[in-house]
Short mmCIF file of C-alpha atoms in Angstrom, two decimals:
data_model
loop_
_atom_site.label_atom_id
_atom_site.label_comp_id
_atom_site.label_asym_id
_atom_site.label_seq_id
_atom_site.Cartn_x
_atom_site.Cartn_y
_atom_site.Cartn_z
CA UNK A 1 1.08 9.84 17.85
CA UNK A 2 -2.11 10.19 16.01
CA UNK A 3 -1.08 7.96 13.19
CA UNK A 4 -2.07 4.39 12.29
CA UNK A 5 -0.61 2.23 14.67
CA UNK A 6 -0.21 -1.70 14.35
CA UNK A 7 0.31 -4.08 17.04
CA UNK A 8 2.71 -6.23 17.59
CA UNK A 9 5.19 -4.90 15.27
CA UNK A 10 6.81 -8.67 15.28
CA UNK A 11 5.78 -11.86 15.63
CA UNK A 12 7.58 -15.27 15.40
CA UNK A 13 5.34 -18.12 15.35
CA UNK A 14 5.51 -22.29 14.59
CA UNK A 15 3.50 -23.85 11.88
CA UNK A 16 0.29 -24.51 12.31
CA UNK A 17 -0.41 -21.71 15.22
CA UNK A 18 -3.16 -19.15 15.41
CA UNK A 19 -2.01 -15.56 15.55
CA UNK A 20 -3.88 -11.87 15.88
CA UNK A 21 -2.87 -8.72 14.62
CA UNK A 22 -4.05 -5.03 16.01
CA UNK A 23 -4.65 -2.28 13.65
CA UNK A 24 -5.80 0.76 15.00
CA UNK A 25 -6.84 3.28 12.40
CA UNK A 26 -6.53 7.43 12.61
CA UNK A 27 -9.69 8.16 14.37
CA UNK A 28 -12.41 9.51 12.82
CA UNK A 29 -11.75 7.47 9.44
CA UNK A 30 -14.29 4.96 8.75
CA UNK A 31 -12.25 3.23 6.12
CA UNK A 32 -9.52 0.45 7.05
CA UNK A 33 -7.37 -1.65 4.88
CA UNK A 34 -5.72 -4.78 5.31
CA UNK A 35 -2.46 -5.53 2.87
CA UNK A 36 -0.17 -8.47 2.61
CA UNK A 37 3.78 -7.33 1.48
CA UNK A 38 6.40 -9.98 0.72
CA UNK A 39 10.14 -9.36 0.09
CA UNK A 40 10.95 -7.56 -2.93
CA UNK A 41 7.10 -6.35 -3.98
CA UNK A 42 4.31 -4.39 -3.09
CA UNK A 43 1.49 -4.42 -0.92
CA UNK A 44 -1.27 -6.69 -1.44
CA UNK A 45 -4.85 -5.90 -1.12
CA UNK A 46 -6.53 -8.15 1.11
CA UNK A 47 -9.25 -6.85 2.61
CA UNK A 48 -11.44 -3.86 3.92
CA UNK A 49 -13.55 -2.09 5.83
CA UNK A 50 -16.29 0.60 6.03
CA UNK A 51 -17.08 1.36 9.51
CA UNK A 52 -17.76 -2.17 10.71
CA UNK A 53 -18.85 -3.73 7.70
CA UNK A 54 -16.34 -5.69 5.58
CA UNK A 55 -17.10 -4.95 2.03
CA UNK A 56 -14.71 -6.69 -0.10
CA UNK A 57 -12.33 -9.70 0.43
CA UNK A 58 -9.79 -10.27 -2.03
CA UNK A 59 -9.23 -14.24 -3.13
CA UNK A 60 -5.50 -13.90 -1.48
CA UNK A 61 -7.36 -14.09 1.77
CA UNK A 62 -7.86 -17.94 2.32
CA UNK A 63 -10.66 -19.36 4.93
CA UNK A 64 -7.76 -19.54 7.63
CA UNK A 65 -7.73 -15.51 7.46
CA UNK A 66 -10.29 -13.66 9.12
CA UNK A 67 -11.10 -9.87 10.08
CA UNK A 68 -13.28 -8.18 11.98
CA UNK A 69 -13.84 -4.37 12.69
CA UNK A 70 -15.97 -4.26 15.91
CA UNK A 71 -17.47 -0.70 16.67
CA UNK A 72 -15.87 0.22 13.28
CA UNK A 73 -12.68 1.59 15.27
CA UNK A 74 -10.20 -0.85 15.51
CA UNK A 75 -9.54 -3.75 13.50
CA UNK A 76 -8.20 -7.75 14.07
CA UNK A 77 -6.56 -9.99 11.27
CA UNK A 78 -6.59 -13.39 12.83
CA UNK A 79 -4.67 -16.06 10.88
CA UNK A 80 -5.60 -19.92 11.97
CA UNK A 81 -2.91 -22.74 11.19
CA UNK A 82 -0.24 -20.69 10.11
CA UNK A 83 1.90 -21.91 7.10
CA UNK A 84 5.10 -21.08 6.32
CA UNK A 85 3.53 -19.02 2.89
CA UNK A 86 2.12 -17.19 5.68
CA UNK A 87 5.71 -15.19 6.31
CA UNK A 88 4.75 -11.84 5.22
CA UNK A 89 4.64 -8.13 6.67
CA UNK A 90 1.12 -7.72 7.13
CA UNK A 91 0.21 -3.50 7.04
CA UNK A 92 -3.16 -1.57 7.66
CA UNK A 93 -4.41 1.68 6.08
CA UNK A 94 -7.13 3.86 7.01
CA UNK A 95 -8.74 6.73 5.04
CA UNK A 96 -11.46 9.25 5.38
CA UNK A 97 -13.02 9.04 2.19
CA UNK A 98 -13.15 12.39 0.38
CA UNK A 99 -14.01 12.10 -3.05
CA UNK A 100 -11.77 11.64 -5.73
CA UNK A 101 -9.06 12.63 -3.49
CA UNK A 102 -9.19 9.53 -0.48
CA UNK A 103 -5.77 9.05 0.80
CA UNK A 104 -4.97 5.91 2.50
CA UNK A 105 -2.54 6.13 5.27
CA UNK A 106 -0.40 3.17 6.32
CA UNK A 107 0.54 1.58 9.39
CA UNK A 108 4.26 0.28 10.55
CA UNK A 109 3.04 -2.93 9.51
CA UNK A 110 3.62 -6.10 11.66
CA UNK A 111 6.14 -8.87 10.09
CA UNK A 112 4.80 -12.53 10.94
CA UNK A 113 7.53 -14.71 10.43
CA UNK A 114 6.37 -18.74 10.43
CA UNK A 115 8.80 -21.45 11.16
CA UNK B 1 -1.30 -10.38 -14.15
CA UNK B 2 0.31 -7.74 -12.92
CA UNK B 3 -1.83 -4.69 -13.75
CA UNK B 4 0.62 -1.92 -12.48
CA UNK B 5 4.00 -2.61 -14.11
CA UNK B 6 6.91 -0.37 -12.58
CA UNK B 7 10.55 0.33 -13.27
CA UNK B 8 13.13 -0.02 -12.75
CA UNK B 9 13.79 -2.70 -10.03
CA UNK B 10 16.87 -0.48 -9.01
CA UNK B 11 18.36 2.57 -9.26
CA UNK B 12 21.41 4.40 -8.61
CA UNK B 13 21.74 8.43 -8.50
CA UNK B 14 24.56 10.34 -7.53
CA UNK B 15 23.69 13.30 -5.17
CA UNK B 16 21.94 16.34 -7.05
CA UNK B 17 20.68 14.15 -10.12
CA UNK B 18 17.81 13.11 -11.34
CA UNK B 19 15.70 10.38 -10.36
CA UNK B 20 13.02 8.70 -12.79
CA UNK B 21 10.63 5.93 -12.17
CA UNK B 22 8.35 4.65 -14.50
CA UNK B 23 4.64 2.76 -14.16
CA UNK B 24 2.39 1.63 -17.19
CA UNK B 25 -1.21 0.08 -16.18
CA UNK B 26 -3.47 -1.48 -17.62
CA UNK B 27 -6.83 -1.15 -16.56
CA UNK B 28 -8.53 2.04 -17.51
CA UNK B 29 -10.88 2.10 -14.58
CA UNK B 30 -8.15 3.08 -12.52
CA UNK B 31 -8.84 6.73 -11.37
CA UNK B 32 -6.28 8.01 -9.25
CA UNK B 33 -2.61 7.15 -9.00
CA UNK B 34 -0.59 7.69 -5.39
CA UNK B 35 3.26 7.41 -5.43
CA UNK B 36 4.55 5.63 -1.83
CA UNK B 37 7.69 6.25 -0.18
CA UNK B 38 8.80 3.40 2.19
CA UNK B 39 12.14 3.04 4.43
CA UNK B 40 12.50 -0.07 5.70
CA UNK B 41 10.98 -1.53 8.42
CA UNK B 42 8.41 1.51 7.97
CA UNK B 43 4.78 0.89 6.10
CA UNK B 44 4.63 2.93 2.81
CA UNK B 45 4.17 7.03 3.22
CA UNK B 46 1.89 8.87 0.33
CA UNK B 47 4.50 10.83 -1.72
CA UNK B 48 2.55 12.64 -4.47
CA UNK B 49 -0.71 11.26 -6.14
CA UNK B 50 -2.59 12.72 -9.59
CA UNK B 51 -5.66 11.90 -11.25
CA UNK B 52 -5.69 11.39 -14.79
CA UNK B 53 -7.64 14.09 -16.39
CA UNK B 54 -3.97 16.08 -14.94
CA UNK B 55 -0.35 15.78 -17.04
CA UNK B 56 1.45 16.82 -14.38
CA UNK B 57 1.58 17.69 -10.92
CA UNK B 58 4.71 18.83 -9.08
CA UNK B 59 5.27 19.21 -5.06
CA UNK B 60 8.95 20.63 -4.25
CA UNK B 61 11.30 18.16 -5.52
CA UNK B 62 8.96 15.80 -6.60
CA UNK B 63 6.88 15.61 -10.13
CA UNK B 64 4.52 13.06 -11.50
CA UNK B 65 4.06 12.84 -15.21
CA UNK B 66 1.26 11.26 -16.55
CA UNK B 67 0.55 10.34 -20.38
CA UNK B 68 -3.06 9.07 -19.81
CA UNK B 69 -3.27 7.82 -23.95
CA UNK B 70 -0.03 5.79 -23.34
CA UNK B 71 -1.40 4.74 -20.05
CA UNK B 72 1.87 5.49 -18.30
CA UNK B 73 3.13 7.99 -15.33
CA UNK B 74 6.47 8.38 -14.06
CA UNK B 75 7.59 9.89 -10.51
CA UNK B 76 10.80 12.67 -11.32
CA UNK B 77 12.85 13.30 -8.40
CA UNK B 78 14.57 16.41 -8.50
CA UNK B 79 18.26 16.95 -6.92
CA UNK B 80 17.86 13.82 -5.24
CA UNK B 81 19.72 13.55 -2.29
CA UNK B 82 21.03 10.53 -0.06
CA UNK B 83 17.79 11.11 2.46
CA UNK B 84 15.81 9.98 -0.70
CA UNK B 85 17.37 6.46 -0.62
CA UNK B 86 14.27 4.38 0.00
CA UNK B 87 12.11 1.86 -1.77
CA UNK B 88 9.24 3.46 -4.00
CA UNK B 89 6.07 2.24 -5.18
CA UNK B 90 3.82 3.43 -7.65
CA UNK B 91 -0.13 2.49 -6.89
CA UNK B 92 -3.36 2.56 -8.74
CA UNK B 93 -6.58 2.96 -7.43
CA UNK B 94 -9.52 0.72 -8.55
CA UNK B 95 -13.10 0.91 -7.39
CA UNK B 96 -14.32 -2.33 -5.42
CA UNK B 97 -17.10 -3.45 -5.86
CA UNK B 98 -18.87 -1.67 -2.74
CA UNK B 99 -17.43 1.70 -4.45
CA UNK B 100 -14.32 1.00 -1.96
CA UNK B 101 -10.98 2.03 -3.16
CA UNK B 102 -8.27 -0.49 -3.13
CA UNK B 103 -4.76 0.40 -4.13
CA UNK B 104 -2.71 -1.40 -6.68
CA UNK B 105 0.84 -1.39 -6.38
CA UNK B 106 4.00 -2.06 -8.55
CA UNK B 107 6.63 -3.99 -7.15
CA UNK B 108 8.63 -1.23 -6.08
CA UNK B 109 11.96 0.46 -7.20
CA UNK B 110 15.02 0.79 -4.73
CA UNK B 111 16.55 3.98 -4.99
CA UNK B 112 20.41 4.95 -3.89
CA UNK B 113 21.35 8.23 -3.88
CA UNK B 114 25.39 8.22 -3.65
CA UNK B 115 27.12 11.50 -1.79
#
């Protein structure tokens, strides 16, 4: 499968734990997206990548959340003291940026569910 | 503020109809406007995407409209068939401010198609 894949796909956790997500993007695209969805709406920018930089970090992610993008290829969303706001499916894009035209493909998602 | 408005919430079709979906934004930076499938427990699929300087752009069953004065586009579904029954969101894209391209998404319609 040469899409983007997200790991774990689930993940049930107690207030106030850490937690780590896996994104690993199509290879070859140095572009990588991190998006918050909630029940009933759409994804929410949080934050992304070029290569291994981080570029832009929307105010929805809080100083619990942070990313990194080591080696530009894969990606981590680590979320410290989880709260129970944190329940969300959290889903990463990549994209090889082409112009006008940049496509951004997502990933299953993982769904973080905080008790 | 919600700066890509979509509807409706919901929406029924019987097998063959026509399915329409309607976005209005805002912002007129936005240059380039993606339509996601998503099935659930799946992240979101590109459907069909257009740029504004186009009115229309069509790919089998599927058409975007877009009225770039009323700052509106609308997704047409074609002969819409129960396979179609899936949540929908429209997107915009903005430029960050590293001339990134984060998406903007409605909050989704959830279509039925009824055999």
């Amino acid at each position: 499968d040469t899409g983007v894949s997200q790991n774990p796909r689930h993940k049930i956790t107690k207030r106030g734990q850490n937690v780590t997500f896996r994104c690993d993007p199509i290879s070859e695209h140095n572009r990588l997206y991190w998006y918050r969805q909630t029940l009933g709406q759409g994804p929410e920018f949080l934050t992304y990548f070029q290569n291994e930089a981080q570029l832009e970090k929307s105010r929805l992610l809080s100083d619990r959340f942070s990313a990194e993008r080591p080696k530009g290829s894969f990606s981590t969303l680590e979320i410290q003291r989880t709260e129970q706001g944190d329940s969300a499916m959290y889903l990463c894009a990549s994209s090889s940026y082409r112009g006008a035209q940049e496509t951004q493909y997502f990933g299953p998602g993982t769904r973080l569910l905080v008790l | 503020q919600q700066q890509v408005k979509q509807s409706p919430q919901s929406l029924i079709v019987q097998k063959g109809g026509i399915s329409i979906i309607n976005c209005a934004y805002e912002n007129t930076a936005f240059d380039y406007f993606p339509w996601y499938q998503q099935f659930p427990g799946k992240g979101p699929a590109l459907l069909i995407a257009i740029r504004p300087d186009v009115s229309e752009k069509k790919e089998g069953r599927f058409t975007i409209s877009f009225n770039k004065s009323a700052k509106q586009f609308s997704l047409h579904i074609m002969d819409s068939q129960p396979g179609d029954s899936a949540t929908y969101f429209c997107a915009a894209r903005r430029r960050t401010n590293q001339a990134g391209t984060a998406l903007i998404f409605g909050k989704g319609t959830t279509l039925s198609v009824s055999s």
